[in-house]
mmCIF file of C-alpha atoms in Angstrom:
data_model
loop_
_atom_site.group_PDB
_atom_site.id
_atom_site.type_symbol
_atom_site.label_atom_id
_atom_site.label_comp_id
_atom_site.label_asym_id
_atom_site.label_seq_id
_atom_site.Cartn_x
_atom_site.Cartn_y
_atom_site.Cartn_z
ATOM 1 C CA MET A 296 1.104 25.536 -48.745
ATOM 2 C CA ASP A 297 2.776 27.775 -46.154
ATOM 3 C CA VAL A 298 0.205 29.762 -44.167
ATOM 4 C CA LYS A 299 2.827 31.687 -42.228
ATOM 5 C CA GLY A 300 3.314 35.376 -42.957
ATOM 6 C CA LEU A 301 -0.047 35.921 -44.647
ATOM 7 C CA GLN A 302 -1.263 39.276 -45.894
ATOM 8 C CA VAL A 303 -4.536 39.638 -43.978
ATOM 9 C CA LEU A 304 -7.371 42.127 -44.334
ATOM 10 C CA VAL A 305 -9.670 42.461 -41.310
ATOM 11 C CA VAL A 306 -12.977 44.193 -42.063
ATOM 12 C CA GLY A 307 -14.197 46.025 -38.955
ATOM 13 C CA ALA A 308 -12.260 47.660 -36.118
ATOM 14 C CA GLY A 309 -14.572 46.673 -33.286
ATOM 15 C CA ILE A 310 -13.751 44.315 -30.426
ATOM 16 C CA GLY A 311 -13.626 41.191 -32.604
ATOM 17 C CA GLY A 312 -11.690 42.790 -35.438
ATOM 18 C CA LEU A 313 -9.082 44.373 -33.169
ATOM 19 C CA SER A 314 -8.669 41.130 -31.210
ATOM 20 C CA ALA A 315 -8.181 39.249 -34.475
ATOM 21 C CA SER A 316 -5.628 41.772 -35.675
ATOM 22 C CA ILE A 317 -3.602 41.394 -32.454
ATOM 23 C CA ALA A 318 -3.747 37.589 -32.479
ATOM 24 C CA LEU A 319 -2.868 37.367 -36.184
ATOM 25 C CA ARG A 320 -0.054 39.893 -35.880
ATOM 26 C CA ARG A 321 1.454 38.019 -32.939
ATOM 27 C CA ALA A 322 1.293 34.865 -35.087
ATOM 28 C CA GLY A 323 3.503 36.567 -37.678
ATOM 29 C CA HIS A 324 0.996 37.791 -40.262
ATOM 30 C CA GLU A 325 0.823 41.229 -41.874
ATOM 31 C CA VAL A 326 -2.514 42.781 -40.908
ATOM 32 C CA THR A 327 -4.528 45.672 -42.321
ATOM 33 C CA VAL A 328 -7.806 46.665 -40.656
ATOM 34 C CA ILE A 329 -10.479 48.766 -42.353
ATOM 35 C CA GLU A 330 -13.271 50.513 -40.449
ATOM 36 C CA ARG A 331 -16.217 52.201 -42.142
ATOM 37 C CA ASP A 332 -16.697 54.846 -39.404
ATOM 38 C CA PRO A 333 -14.234 57.689 -40.095
ATOM 39 C CA GLN A 334 -14.521 58.776 -36.445
ATOM 40 C CA TRP A 335 -14.023 55.207 -35.134
ATOM 41 C CA SER A 336 -16.619 56.083 -32.501
ATOM 42 C CA VAL A 337 -18.065 53.842 -29.807
ATOM 43 C CA TYR A 338 -20.778 54.707 -27.335
ATOM 44 C CA GLY A 339 -19.649 55.732 -23.906
ATOM 45 C CA VAL A 340 -21.276 53.200 -21.612
ATOM 46 C CA GLY A 341 -19.723 50.024 -20.276
ATOM 47 C CA ILE A 342 -19.461 46.334 -20.988
ATOM 48 C CA ILE A 343 -19.148 43.224 -18.828
ATOM 49 C CA GLN A 344 -16.167 41.000 -19.565
ATOM 50 C CA GLN A 345 -16.285 37.700 -17.706
ATOM 51 C CA SER A 346 -13.683 35.183 -16.592
ATOM 52 C CA ASN A 347 -13.133 33.647 -20.017
ATOM 53 C CA VAL A 348 -12.444 37.116 -21.427
ATOM 54 C CA VAL A 349 -9.874 37.833 -18.715
ATOM 55 C CA ARG A 350 -8.193 34.571 -19.780
ATOM 56 C CA ALA A 351 -8.480 35.520 -23.451
ATOM 57 C CA MET A 352 -6.911 38.933 -22.800
ATOM 58 C CA ASP A 353 -4.020 37.123 -21.151
ATOM 59 C CA GLN A 354 -3.654 34.933 -24.246
ATOM 60 C CA LEU A 355 -3.779 38.028 -26.458
ATOM 61 C CA GLY A 356 -0.930 39.517 -24.429
ATOM 62 C CA VAL A 357 -2.853 42.635 -23.341
ATOM 63 C CA LEU A 358 -4.035 41.640 -19.861
ATOM 64 C CA ASP A 359 -2.149 44.256 -17.834
ATOM 65 C CA ASP A 360 -3.354 47.127 -20.024
ATOM 66 C CA PHE A 361 -6.872 45.677 -19.953
ATOM 67 C CA LEU A 362 -7.030 45.392 -16.164
ATOM 68 C CA ASP A 363 -5.520 48.851 -15.706
ATOM 69 C CA ALA A 364 -8.490 50.264 -17.642
ATOM 70 C CA ALA A 365 -11.123 48.082 -15.960
ATOM 71 C CA CYS A 366 -12.719 47.311 -12.600
ATOM 72 C CA GLY A 367 -12.488 43.725 -11.389
ATOM 73 C CA PHE A 368 -15.127 41.806 -9.409
ATOM 74 C CA ASP A 369 -15.497 38.176 -8.373
ATOM 75 C CA ALA A 370 -19.226 37.548 -7.936
ATOM 76 C CA ILE A 371 -22.699 38.092 -9.347
ATOM 77 C CA GLU A 372 -25.592 38.911 -7.031
ATOM 78 C CA ILE A 373 -29.140 37.953 -8.050
ATOM 79 C CA TYR A 374 -32.145 40.009 -6.841
ATOM 80 C CA LEU A 375 -35.913 39.529 -7.040
ATOM 81 C CA PRO A 376 -38.109 42.282 -8.545
ATOM 82 C CA SER A 377 -38.917 43.258 -4.939
ATOM 83 C CA GLY A 378 -35.262 44.145 -4.394
ATOM 84 C CA GLN A 379 -34.546 41.133 -2.159
ATOM 85 C CA LYS A 380 -31.159 39.493 -2.729
ATOM 86 C CA VAL A 381 -31.534 35.740 -3.287
ATOM 87 C CA ALA A 382 -28.063 34.590 -4.305
ATOM 88 C CA ARG A 383 -24.439 35.558 -4.611
ATOM 89 C CA VAL A 384 -22.768 33.438 -7.285
ATOM 90 C CA PRO A 385 -18.969 33.323 -7.045
ATOM 91 C CA ALA A 386 -17.322 33.527 -10.451
ATOM 92 C CA PRO A 387 -14.326 31.301 -11.150
ATOM 93 C CA SER A 388 -11.089 33.134 -11.858
ATOM 94 C CA LEU A 389 -9.301 31.541 -14.793
ATOM 95 C CA VAL A 390 -6.053 33.519 -14.427
ATOM 96 C CA ALA A 391 -4.283 33.053 -11.112
ATOM 97 C CA GLY A 392 -4.249 36.190 -8.990
ATOM 98 C CA LYS A 393 -6.469 38.160 -11.380
ATOM 99 C CA PRO A 394 -10.154 39.133 -11.069
ATOM 100 C CA ALA A 395 -12.757 36.703 -12.327
ATOM 101 C CA ASN A 396 -14.719 39.398 -14.170
ATOM 102 C CA VAL A 397 -14.404 43.055 -15.039
ATOM 103 C CA GLY A 398 -16.544 45.980 -16.029
ATOM 104 C CA ILE A 399 -14.907 48.357 -18.494
ATOM 105 C CA GLY A 400 -15.953 51.371 -20.522
ATOM 106 C CA ARG A 401 -16.355 50.528 -24.195
ATOM 107 C CA ARG A 402 -14.162 53.462 -25.195
ATOM 108 C CA ALA A 403 -11.487 52.313 -22.760
ATOM 109 C CA LEU A 404 -11.633 48.782 -24.173
ATOM 110 C CA GLN A 405 -11.340 50.072 -27.735
ATOM 111 C CA LYS A 406 -8.315 52.149 -26.732
ATOM 112 C CA VAL A 407 -6.582 49.152 -25.086
ATOM 113 C CA LEU A 408 -7.118 46.947 -28.140
ATOM 114 C CA GLY A 409 -6.434 49.695 -30.687
ATOM 115 C CA ASP A 410 -3.230 50.874 -29.004
ATOM 116 C CA ASN A 411 -1.909 47.330 -28.735
ATOM 117 C CA ALA A 412 -2.750 46.557 -32.359
ATOM 118 C CA LYS A 413 -0.955 49.676 -33.558
ATOM 119 C CA ALA A 414 2.049 48.963 -31.341
ATOM 120 C CA LEU A 415 2.343 45.554 -32.992
ATOM 121 C CA GLY A 416 2.390 47.121 -36.458
ATOM 122 C CA VAL A 417 -1.241 46.664 -37.491
ATOM 123 C CA GLU A 418 -2.362 49.268 -40.022
ATOM 124 C CA ILE A 419 -5.830 50.696 -39.269
ATOM 125 C CA ARG A 420 -7.556 52.615 -42.058
ATOM 126 C CA LEU A 421 -10.688 54.600 -41.161
ATOM 127 C CA GLY A 422 -13.623 55.648 -43.325
ATOM 128 C CA LEU A 423 -13.142 52.713 -45.675
ATOM 129 C CA THR A 424 -15.247 49.720 -46.711
ATOM 130 C CA ALA A 425 -14.711 46.750 -49.014
ATOM 131 C CA ALA A 426 -16.738 47.588 -52.126
ATOM 132 C CA ASP A 427 -15.846 44.318 -53.838
ATOM 133 C CA ILE A 428 -14.226 41.088 -52.656
ATOM 134 C CA SER A 429 -12.978 38.788 -55.411
ATOM 135 C CA ASP A 430 -11.537 35.408 -54.381
ATOM 136 C CA ASP A 431 -9.775 33.557 -57.214
ATOM 137 C CA GLY A 432 -8.580 30.640 -55.080
ATOM 138 C CA ALA A 433 -4.982 31.824 -54.893
ATOM 139 C CA GLY A 434 -5.775 35.088 -53.110
ATOM 140 C CA VAL A 435 -8.402 37.775 -52.612
ATOM 141 C CA THR A 436 -8.519 41.048 -54.521
ATOM 142 C CA VAL A 437 -10.364 43.764 -52.610
ATOM 143 C CA ARG A 438 -11.599 46.980 -54.172
ATOM 144 C CA PHE A 439 -12.124 49.586 -51.480
ATOM 145 C CA SER A 440 -14.729 52.342 -51.301
ATOM 146 C CA ASP A 441 -12.083 54.906 -52.357
ATOM 147 C CA ASP A 442 -11.589 52.884 -55.586
ATOM 148 C CA SER A 443 -8.145 51.669 -54.563
ATOM 149 C CA GLU A 444 -7.436 47.969 -54.954
ATOM 150 C CA GLU A 445 -5.243 45.586 -53.013
ATOM 151 C CA ARG A 446 -4.562 41.865 -52.833
ATOM 152 C CA PHE A 447 -4.582 39.751 -49.679
ATOM 153 C CA ASP A 448 -4.081 36.105 -48.829
ATOM 154 C CA ILE A 449 -7.209 36.009 -46.617
ATOM 155 C CA VAL A 450 -10.005 38.336 -45.532
ATOM 156 C CA VAL A 451 -11.564 38.252 -42.047
ATOM 157 C CA GLY A 452 -15.066 39.704 -41.797
ATOM 158 C CA ALA A 453 -15.550 41.175 -38.316
ATOM 159 C CA ASP A 454 -18.103 43.748 -39.403
ATOM 160 C CA GLY A 455 -20.969 43.029 -37.037
ATOM 161 C CA ALA A 456 -24.474 41.632 -37.143
ATOM 162 C CA TYR A 457 -25.265 43.429 -40.399
ATOM 163 C CA SER A 458 -21.998 42.246 -41.956
ATOM 164 C CA LEU A 459 -21.592 43.190 -45.602
ATOM 165 C CA THR A 460 -18.857 40.564 -45.787
ATOM 166 C CA ARG A 461 -21.382 37.888 -44.770
ATOM 167 C CA GLU A 462 -23.842 39.151 -47.371
ATOM 168 C CA THR A 463 -21.082 38.930 -49.990
ATOM 169 C CA ILE A 464 -19.940 35.355 -49.328
ATOM 170 C CA LEU A 465 -22.917 33.597 -47.694
ATOM 171 C CA LEU A 466 -25.871 34.538 -49.864
ATOM 172 C CA ASP A 467 -28.329 32.271 -48.046
ATOM 173 C CA ALA A 468 -27.211 32.991 -44.478
ATOM 174 C CA ALA A 469 -29.721 34.140 -41.873
ATOM 175 C CA ALA A 470 -30.153 37.814 -41.047
ATOM 176 C CA PRO A 471 -30.463 39.303 -37.545
ATOM 177 C CA GLU A 472 -33.940 39.054 -36.019
ATOM 178 C CA PHE A 473 -35.484 41.481 -33.545
ATOM 179 C CA THR A 474 -36.199 39.671 -30.278
ATOM 180 C CA GLY A 475 -39.055 41.811 -28.981
ATOM 181 C CA GLN A 476 -36.829 43.406 -26.344
ATOM 182 C CA GLY A 477 -34.521 46.413 -26.102
ATOM 183 C CA VAL A 478 -31.664 47.369 -23.779
ATOM 184 C CA TRP A 479 -31.138 50.728 -22.064
ATOM 185 C CA ARG A 480 -27.772 51.786 -20.600
ATOM 186 C CA TYR A 481 -26.657 54.756 -18.507
ATOM 187 C CA ASN A 482 -23.520 55.615 -16.512
ATOM 188 C CA LEU A 483 -23.909 56.491 -12.823
ATOM 189 C CA PRO A 484 -21.687 57.104 -9.774
ATOM 190 C CA ARG A 485 -20.665 53.797 -8.213
ATOM 191 C CA PRO A 486 -21.618 53.202 -4.563
ATOM 192 C CA ALA A 487 -18.664 51.980 -2.486
ATOM 193 C CA GLU A 488 -20.532 48.792 -1.507
ATOM 194 C CA LEU A 489 -21.066 47.667 -5.136
ATOM 195 C CA ASP A 490 -18.434 44.915 -5.278
ATOM 196 C CA ALA A 491 -20.192 42.602 -7.749
ATOM 197 C CA LEU A 492 -22.452 42.592 -10.763
ATOM 198 C CA HIS A 493 -26.022 43.008 -9.461
ATOM 199 C CA VAL A 494 -28.746 41.391 -11.572
ATOM 200 C CA TYR A 495 -32.446 42.085 -10.910
ATOM 201 C CA ASN A 496 -34.975 39.632 -12.320
ATOM 202 C CA GLY A 497 -38.416 40.692 -13.532
ATOM 203 C CA PRO A 498 -40.323 41.911 -16.597
ATOM 204 C CA ILE A 499 -37.729 44.697 -16.730
ATOM 205 C CA GLY A 500 -34.366 42.997 -16.193
ATOM 206 C CA VAL A 501 -31.815 45.319 -14.592
ATOM 207 C CA GLY A 502 -28.084 45.082 -13.946
ATOM 208 C CA LEU A 503 -25.551 47.254 -12.136
ATOM 209 C CA VAL A 504 -21.961 46.863 -13.323
ATOM 210 C CA PRO A 505 -18.883 48.441 -11.673
ATOM 211 C CA MET A 506 -16.609 50.101 -14.265
ATOM 212 C CA SER A 507 -14.117 51.974 -12.083
ATOM 213 C CA ALA A 508 -13.679 53.095 -8.482
ATOM 214 C CA GLU A 509 -16.035 55.999 -9.191
ATOM 215 C CA GLN A 510 -18.355 54.795 -11.934
ATOM 216 C CA MET A 511 -20.822 52.021 -12.753
ATOM 217 C CA TYR A 512 -23.380 51.584 -15.461
ATOM 218 C CA LEU A 513 -26.994 50.518 -15.246
ATOM 219 C CA PHE A 514 -28.524 48.379 -17.961
ATOM 220 C CA ALA A 515 -32.192 47.497 -18.292
ATOM 221 C CA THR A 516 -33.967 45.186 -20.738
ATOM 222 C CA SER A 517 -37.565 46.039 -21.606
ATOM 223 C CA PRO A 518 -40.327 44.600 -23.807
ATOM 224 C CA GLU A 519 -40.471 46.663 -27.003
ATOM 225 C CA PRO A 520 -43.358 45.341 -29.117
ATOM 226 C CA GLY A 521 -43.241 46.636 -32.661
ATOM 227 C CA ASN A 522 -39.572 47.698 -32.326
ATOM 228 C CA PRO A 523 -40.325 51.407 -31.755
ATOM 229 C CA HIS A 524 -37.932 54.215 -32.572
ATOM 230 C CA TYR A 525 -37.173 56.611 -29.705
ATOM 231 C CA PRO A 526 -36.030 60.156 -30.562
ATOM 232 C CA ARG A 527 -33.011 61.479 -28.694
ATOM 233 C CA GLU A 528 -34.993 64.294 -27.096
ATOM 234 C CA GLY A 529 -36.765 62.973 -24.008
ATOM 235 C CA LEU A 530 -34.843 59.691 -23.918
ATOM 236 C CA ALA A 531 -33.842 60.069 -20.236
ATOM 237 C CA ALA A 532 -37.495 60.461 -19.230
ATOM 238 C CA VAL A 533 -38.423 57.381 -21.261
ATOM 239 C CA MET A 534 -35.704 55.337 -19.549
ATOM 240 C CA ARG A 535 -36.850 56.527 -16.101
ATOM 241 C CA GLN A 536 -40.396 55.468 -16.995
ATOM 242 C CA LYS A 537 -39.176 52.017 -18.058
ATOM 243 C CA LEU A 538 -37.739 51.614 -14.535
ATOM 244 C CA ALA A 539 -40.849 52.885 -12.718
ATOM 245 C CA ASN A 540 -41.968 49.456 -11.436
ATOM 246 C CA THR A 541 -38.581 47.923 -10.688
ATOM 247 C CA ALA A 542 -37.009 47.271 -7.269
ATOM 248 C CA PRO A 543 -37.041 50.263 -4.890
ATOM 249 C CA GLN A 544 -33.249 50.674 -5.033
ATOM 250 C CA ILE A 545 -33.384 50.778 -8.849
ATOM 251 C CA GLN A 546 -36.215 53.330 -8.828
ATOM 252 C CA GLU A 547 -34.065 55.486 -6.582
ATOM 253 C CA LEU A 548 -31.099 55.262 -8.950
ATOM 254 C CA ALA A 549 -33.367 56.046 -11.889
ATOM 255 C CA GLN A 550 -33.919 59.555 -10.569
ATOM 256 C CA GLN A 551 -30.295 60.267 -11.566
ATOM 257 C CA ILE A 552 -31.035 59.496 -15.226
ATOM 258 C CA THR A 553 -31.436 63.051 -16.517
ATOM 259 C CA ASP A 554 -29.173 63.479 -19.570
ATOM 260 C CA ASP A 555 -30.781 62.473 -22.877
ATOM 261 C CA ALA A 556 -27.357 62.278 -24.535
ATOM 262 C CA GLY A 557 -26.122 59.867 -21.861
ATOM 263 C CA VAL A 558 -28.814 57.270 -22.570
ATOM 264 C CA VAL A 559 -27.879 54.468 -24.957
ATOM 265 C CA TYR A 560 -30.828 52.465 -26.283
ATOM 266 C CA ARG A 561 -30.512 49.498 -28.624
ATOM 267 C CA PRO A 562 -33.115 47.052 -29.937
ATOM 268 C CA LEU A 563 -31.953 43.518 -29.163
ATOM 269 C CA GLU A 564 -31.374 41.220 -32.101
ATOM 270 C CA GLY A 565 -30.111 37.687 -32.426
ATOM 271 C CA LEU A 566 -28.339 35.769 -35.183
ATOM 272 C CA MET A 567 -26.836 32.304 -35.493
ATOM 273 C CA VAL A 568 -25.338 31.152 -38.780
ATOM 274 C CA HIS A 569 -25.720 27.385 -38.707
ATOM 275 C CA GLY A 570 -23.858 26.633 -41.929
ATOM 276 C CA PRO A 571 -20.204 27.375 -42.780
ATOM 277 C CA TRP A 572 -18.582 30.558 -41.515
ATOM 278 C CA HIS A 573 -16.301 30.905 -44.510
ATOM 279 C CA LYS A 574 -16.169 30.658 -48.268
ATOM 280 C CA GLY A 575 -12.813 30.090 -49.875
ATOM 281 C CA ARG A 576 -10.319 32.531 -48.390
ATOM 282 C CA VAL A 577 -12.884 34.760 -46.654
ATOM 283 C CA VAL A 578 -13.925 33.934 -43.075
ATOM 284 C CA LEU A 579 -16.289 35.525 -40.550
ATOM 285 C CA LEU A 580 -16.175 35.953 -36.772
ATOM 286 C CA GLY A 581 -18.066 37.515 -33.881
ATOM 287 C CA ASP A 582 -21.459 39.131 -34.437
ATOM 288 C CA ALA A 583 -21.195 38.504 -38.171
ATOM 289 C CA VAL A 584 -22.026 34.839 -37.475
ATOM 290 C CA HIS A 585 -23.357 34.688 -33.884
ATOM 291 C CA ALA A 586 -24.878 37.917 -32.594
ATOM 292 C CA THR A 587 -26.270 37.349 -29.106
ATOM 293 C CA THR A 588 -28.436 39.313 -26.726
ATOM 294 C CA PRO A 589 -26.560 40.579 -23.614
ATOM 295 C CA HIS A 590 -28.369 38.448 -21.026
ATOM 296 C CA LEU A 591 -25.298 36.315 -20.282
ATOM 297 C CA GLY A 592 -22.746 39.054 -20.965
ATOM 298 C CA GLN A 593 -20.854 36.993 -23.529
ATOM 299 C CA GLY A 594 -21.213 38.696 -26.919
ATOM 300 C CA ALA A 595 -17.811 40.360 -26.955
ATOM 301 C CA GLY A 596 -16.250 37.369 -25.205
ATOM 302 C CA MET A 597 -17.275 35.019 -27.999
ATOM 303 C CA ALA A 598 -15.765 37.362 -30.612
ATOM 304 C CA ILE A 599 -12.460 37.620 -28.726
ATOM 305 C CA GLU A 600 -12.287 33.833 -28.366
ATOM 306 C CA ASP A 601 -13.047 33.480 -32.091
ATOM 307 C CA ALA A 602 -10.057 35.681 -32.852
ATOM 308 C CA LEU A 603 -7.699 33.562 -30.762
ATOM 309 C CA VAL A 604 -8.906 30.260 -32.207
ATOM 310 C CA LEU A 605 -8.737 31.543 -35.785
ATOM 311 C CA ALA A 606 -5.131 32.661 -35.331
ATOM 312 C CA GLU A 607 -4.224 29.342 -33.669
ATOM 313 C CA GLU A 608 -5.719 27.246 -36.466
ATOM 314 C CA LEU A 609 -3.990 29.280 -39.168
ATOM 315 C CA SER A 610 -0.700 28.485 -37.415
ATOM 316 C CA VAL A 611 -1.175 24.702 -37.491
ATOM 317 C CA ARG A 612 -3.118 23.950 -40.690
ATOM 318 C CA ASP A 613 -1.766 23.512 -44.208
ATOM 319 C CA THR A 614 -4.267 25.782 -45.968
ATOM 320 C CA PRO A 615 -6.501 28.683 -44.987
ATOM 321 C CA GLU A 616 -9.622 26.648 -45.769
ATOM 322 C CA ALA A 617 -8.474 23.812 -43.508
ATOM 323 C CA ALA A 618 -7.838 26.380 -40.768
ATOM 324 C CA PHE A 619 -11.277 27.951 -41.270
ATOM 325 C CA GLU A 620 -13.011 24.560 -41.050
ATOM 326 C CA ALA A 621 -11.128 23.670 -37.845
ATOM 327 C CA TYR A 622 -11.919 27.095 -36.386
ATOM 328 C CA HIS A 623 -15.634 26.582 -37.098
ATOM 329 C CA ALA A 624 -15.565 23.100 -35.576
ATOM 330 C CA ARG A 625 -14.060 24.439 -32.350
ATOM 331 C CA ARG A 626 -16.313 27.477 -32.040
ATOM 332 C CA TYR A 627 -19.762 26.496 -33.300
ATOM 333 C CA GLU A 628 -21.251 24.661 -30.303
ATOM 334 C CA ARG A 629 -19.966 27.122 -27.704
ATOM 335 C CA CYS A 630 -21.311 30.113 -29.624
ATOM 336 C CA ARG A 631 -24.623 28.380 -30.388
ATOM 337 C CA TYR A 632 -25.072 27.669 -26.673
ATOM 338 C CA ILE A 633 -24.482 31.326 -25.737
ATOM 339 C CA VAL A 634 -26.856 32.630 -28.425
ATOM 340 C CA GLU A 635 -29.639 30.183 -27.549
ATOM 341 C CA ALA A 636 -29.277 30.392 -23.747
ATOM 342 C CA SER A 637 -29.247 34.209 -23.877
ATOM 343 C CA LEU A 638 -32.285 34.249 -26.136
ATOM 344 C CA ALA A 639 -34.120 31.886 -23.767
ATOM 345 C CA ILE A 640 -33.670 34.400 -20.922
ATOM 346 C CA CYS A 641 -34.857 37.206 -23.213
ATOM 347 C CA HIS A 642 -37.957 35.289 -24.298
ATOM 348 C CA GLY A 643 -38.713 34.298 -20.699
ATOM 349 C CA GLN A 644 -38.670 37.936 -19.640
ATOM 350 C CA ILE A 645 -41.175 39.038 -22.271
ATOM 351 C CA GLY A 646 -43.490 36.010 -22.120
ATOM 352 C CA LYS A 647 -42.416 34.409 -25.401
ATOM 353 C CA GLY A 648 -41.069 31.390 -23.517
ATOM 354 C CA PRO A 649 -40.886 29.881 -20.029
ATOM 355 C CA PRO A 650 -39.190 32.014 -17.337
ATOM 356 C CA ILE A 651 -35.511 31.177 -16.865
ATOM 357 C CA ASP A 652 -33.823 30.997 -13.453
ATOM 358 C CA ASN A 653 -31.004 33.554 -13.769
ATOM 359 C CA HIS A 654 -29.049 31.997 -10.901
ATOM 360 C CA LYS A 655 -29.020 28.596 -12.580
ATOM 361 C CA ALA A 656 -28.394 30.025 -16.068
ATOM 362 C CA THR A 657 -25.456 32.116 -14.841
ATOM 363 C CA ALA A 658 -23.834 29.191 -13.035
ATOM 364 C CA GLU A 659 -24.263 26.968 -16.089
ATOM 365 C CA MET A 660 -22.771 29.629 -18.362
ATOM 366 C CA PHE A 661 -19.705 29.967 -16.135
ATOM 367 C CA ALA A 662 -19.211 26.187 -16.255
ATOM 368 C CA VAL A 663 -19.346 26.239 -20.062
ATOM 369 C CA VAL A 664 -17.089 29.233 -20.724
ATOM 370 C CA SER A 665 -14.540 28.107 -18.140
ATOM 371 C CA GLN A 666 -13.690 25.201 -20.450
ATOM 372 C CA PRO A 667 -10.680 25.722 -22.737
ATOM 373 C CA ILE A 668 -11.413 27.361 -26.059
#
């Protein structure tokens, strides 16, 4: 069978779905992306993208646009809860002459990926879901939520940790589990001396990430027993309170957290699908099969790498199923490591496991993700 020039449906226009659409389009396939959110919204804080993502963006062919929208840095600094700096870990650059890591606004990243996908001829349809996916072995018939119907050669589920595509094809797959911890994020002015990612250890883990010459974002992980719901009103005060016993320099920054609407809070969940990541002509990537906590900053990176590997395997295998099996074989161990190592840090912070040395864990992670995908 010829797997060139496939008609591909990608479900989900997030980081993984857009990366897949770019990689598949560059490989010569016709790509349609559907996104359930009619506004295609993304929250306005930032995201860390490490050295392997810079390399992946180069492989996707979007590196210049990506770096233009981002802020590069080449080290991670580790601090004790007292505020004392204990280590500066240099990060390996994997693309000659380019930064090892970047911080970037999530909206800016979506724009880079979305604009490049559209420029390549990817069709993005908003406010649409796959109501039914019917795989007859020769192709996949998809009935959309507007009652229209279309046929594709393969379907790629990139629809997140609560993937409806996963629920459709992998009936016995695991579901996301709450970890006992939540993450708080807020944008702040960037001090001129912040030239690295700053990570503060402690019961409340804190990070400072440069996003541009003028802006950084602060993230904090906190124990959240019972997975409470926080109303929007008063959210800034709650976040300030969460930071009340952190390092002095973080407490000082916390006084700038005043806008309820600017606070982004998310419960942290984890998921690792240990069985197959596909059934027939439908395959999953990113959070749909390996949702990780943010402790190693690799969630989006794993999804982007998935997209590249999936497109590569479709270009060299005789059938979609053979490509999907090879893709899984290449990605499983790397993604499992990230999920489990991130979760170990999370559990160590909230007393559900032994404390993890962030310096050692970060260095080990860089060694793993620096390897070819």
